[in-house]
PDB file of C-alpha atoms in Angstrom:
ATOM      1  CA  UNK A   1     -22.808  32.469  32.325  1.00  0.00           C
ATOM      2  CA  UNK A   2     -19.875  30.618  31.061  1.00  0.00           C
ATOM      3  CA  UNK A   3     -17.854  33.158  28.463  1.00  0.00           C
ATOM      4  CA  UNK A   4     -15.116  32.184  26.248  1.00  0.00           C
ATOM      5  CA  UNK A   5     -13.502  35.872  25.545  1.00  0.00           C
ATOM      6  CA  UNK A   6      -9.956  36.360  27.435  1.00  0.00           C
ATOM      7  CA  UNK A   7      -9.043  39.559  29.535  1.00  0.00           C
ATOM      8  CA  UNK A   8      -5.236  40.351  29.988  1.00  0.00           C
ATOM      9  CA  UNK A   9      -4.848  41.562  33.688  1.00  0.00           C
ATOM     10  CA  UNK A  10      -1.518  43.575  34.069  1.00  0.00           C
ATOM     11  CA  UNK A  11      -0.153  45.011  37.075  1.00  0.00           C
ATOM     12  CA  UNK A  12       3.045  45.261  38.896  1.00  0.00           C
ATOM     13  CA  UNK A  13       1.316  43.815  42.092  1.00  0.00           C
ATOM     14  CA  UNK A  14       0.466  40.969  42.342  1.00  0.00           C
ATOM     15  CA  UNK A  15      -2.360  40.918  44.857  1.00  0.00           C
ATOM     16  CA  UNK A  16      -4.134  43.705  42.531  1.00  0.00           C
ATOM     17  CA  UNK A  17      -3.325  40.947  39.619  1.00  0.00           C
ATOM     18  CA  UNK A  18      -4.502  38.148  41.687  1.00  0.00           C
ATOM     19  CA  UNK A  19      -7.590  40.219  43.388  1.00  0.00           C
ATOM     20  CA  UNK A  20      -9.219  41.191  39.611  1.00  0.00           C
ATOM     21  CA  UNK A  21      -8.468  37.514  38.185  1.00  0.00           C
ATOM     22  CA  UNK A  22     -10.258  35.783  40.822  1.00  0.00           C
ATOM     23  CA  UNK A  23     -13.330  38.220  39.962  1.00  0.00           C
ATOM     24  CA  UNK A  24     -13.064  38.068  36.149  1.00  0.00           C
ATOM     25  CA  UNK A  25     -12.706  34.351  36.556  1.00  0.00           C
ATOM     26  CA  UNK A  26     -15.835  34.254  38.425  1.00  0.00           C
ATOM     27  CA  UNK A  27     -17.972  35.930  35.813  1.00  0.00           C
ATOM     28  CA  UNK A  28     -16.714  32.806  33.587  1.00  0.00           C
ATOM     29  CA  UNK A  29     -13.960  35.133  31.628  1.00  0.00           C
ATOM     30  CA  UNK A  30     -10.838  33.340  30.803  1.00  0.00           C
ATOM     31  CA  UNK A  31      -7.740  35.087  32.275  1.00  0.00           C
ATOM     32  CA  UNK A  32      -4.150  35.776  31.432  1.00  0.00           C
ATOM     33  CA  UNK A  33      -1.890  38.489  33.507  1.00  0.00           C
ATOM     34  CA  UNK A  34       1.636  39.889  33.356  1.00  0.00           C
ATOM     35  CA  UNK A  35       3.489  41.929  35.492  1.00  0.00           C
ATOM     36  CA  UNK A  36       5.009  44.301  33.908  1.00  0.00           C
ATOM     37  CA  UNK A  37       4.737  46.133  30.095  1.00  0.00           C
ATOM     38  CA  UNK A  38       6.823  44.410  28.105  1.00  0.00           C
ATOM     39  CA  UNK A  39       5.537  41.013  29.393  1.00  0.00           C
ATOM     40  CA  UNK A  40       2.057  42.270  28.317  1.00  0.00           C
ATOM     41  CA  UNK A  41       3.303  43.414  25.069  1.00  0.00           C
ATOM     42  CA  UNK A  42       4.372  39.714  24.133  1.00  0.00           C
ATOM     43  CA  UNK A  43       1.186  38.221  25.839  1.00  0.00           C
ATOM     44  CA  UNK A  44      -0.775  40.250  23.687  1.00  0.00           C
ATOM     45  CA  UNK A  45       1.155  39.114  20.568  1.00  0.00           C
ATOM     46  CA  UNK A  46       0.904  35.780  20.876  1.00  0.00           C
ATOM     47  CA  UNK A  47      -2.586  35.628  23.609  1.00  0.00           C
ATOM     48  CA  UNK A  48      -4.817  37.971  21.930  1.00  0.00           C
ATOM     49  CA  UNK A  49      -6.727  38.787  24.173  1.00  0.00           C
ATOM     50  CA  UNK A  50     -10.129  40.465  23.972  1.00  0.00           C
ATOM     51  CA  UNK A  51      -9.384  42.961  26.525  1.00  0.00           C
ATOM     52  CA  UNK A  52      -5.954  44.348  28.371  1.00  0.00           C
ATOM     53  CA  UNK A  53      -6.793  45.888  31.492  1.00  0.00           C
ATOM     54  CA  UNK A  54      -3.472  47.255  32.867  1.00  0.00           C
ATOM     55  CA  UNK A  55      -2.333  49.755  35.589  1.00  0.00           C
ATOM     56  CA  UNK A  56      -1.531  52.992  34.272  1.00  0.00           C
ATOM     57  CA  UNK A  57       1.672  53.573  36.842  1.00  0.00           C
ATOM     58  CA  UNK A  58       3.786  50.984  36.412  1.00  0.00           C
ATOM     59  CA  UNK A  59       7.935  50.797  36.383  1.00  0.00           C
ATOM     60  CA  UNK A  60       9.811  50.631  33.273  1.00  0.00           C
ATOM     61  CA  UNK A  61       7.135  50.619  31.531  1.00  0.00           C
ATOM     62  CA  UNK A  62       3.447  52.364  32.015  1.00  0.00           C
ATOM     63  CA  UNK A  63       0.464  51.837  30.876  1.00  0.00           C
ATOM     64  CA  UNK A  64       0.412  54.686  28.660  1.00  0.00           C
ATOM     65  CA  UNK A  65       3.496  53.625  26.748  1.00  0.00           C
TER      66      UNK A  65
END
């Protein structure tokens, strides 16, 4: 099933970042990632993306803020 909706991945590692893409990318979802919370912030500005899914316990900036 092919699926045009994006997902924002964010996470400080990159292996987490790179071990969710591959997965969401498999399902057919388009895929954008940061890492870190103020990259996200400005992907989500100017990606919007359908869905952010972002590590809670990040540096700087968590995923609560």
């Amino acid at each position: 099933m092919m699926d045009n909706r994006k997902i924002l991945v964010v996470d400080d590692e990159p292996r987490m970042i790179q071990l969710i893409s591959m997965n969401l990318k498999l399902e057919g979802f388009n895929v954008v990632s940061s890492g870190d919370g103020y990259q996200a912030l400005e992907k989500v500005s100017r990606e919007m993306p359908d869905l952010v899914i972002l590590d809670i316990m990040m540096p700087d900036m968590d995923g609560y803020e």
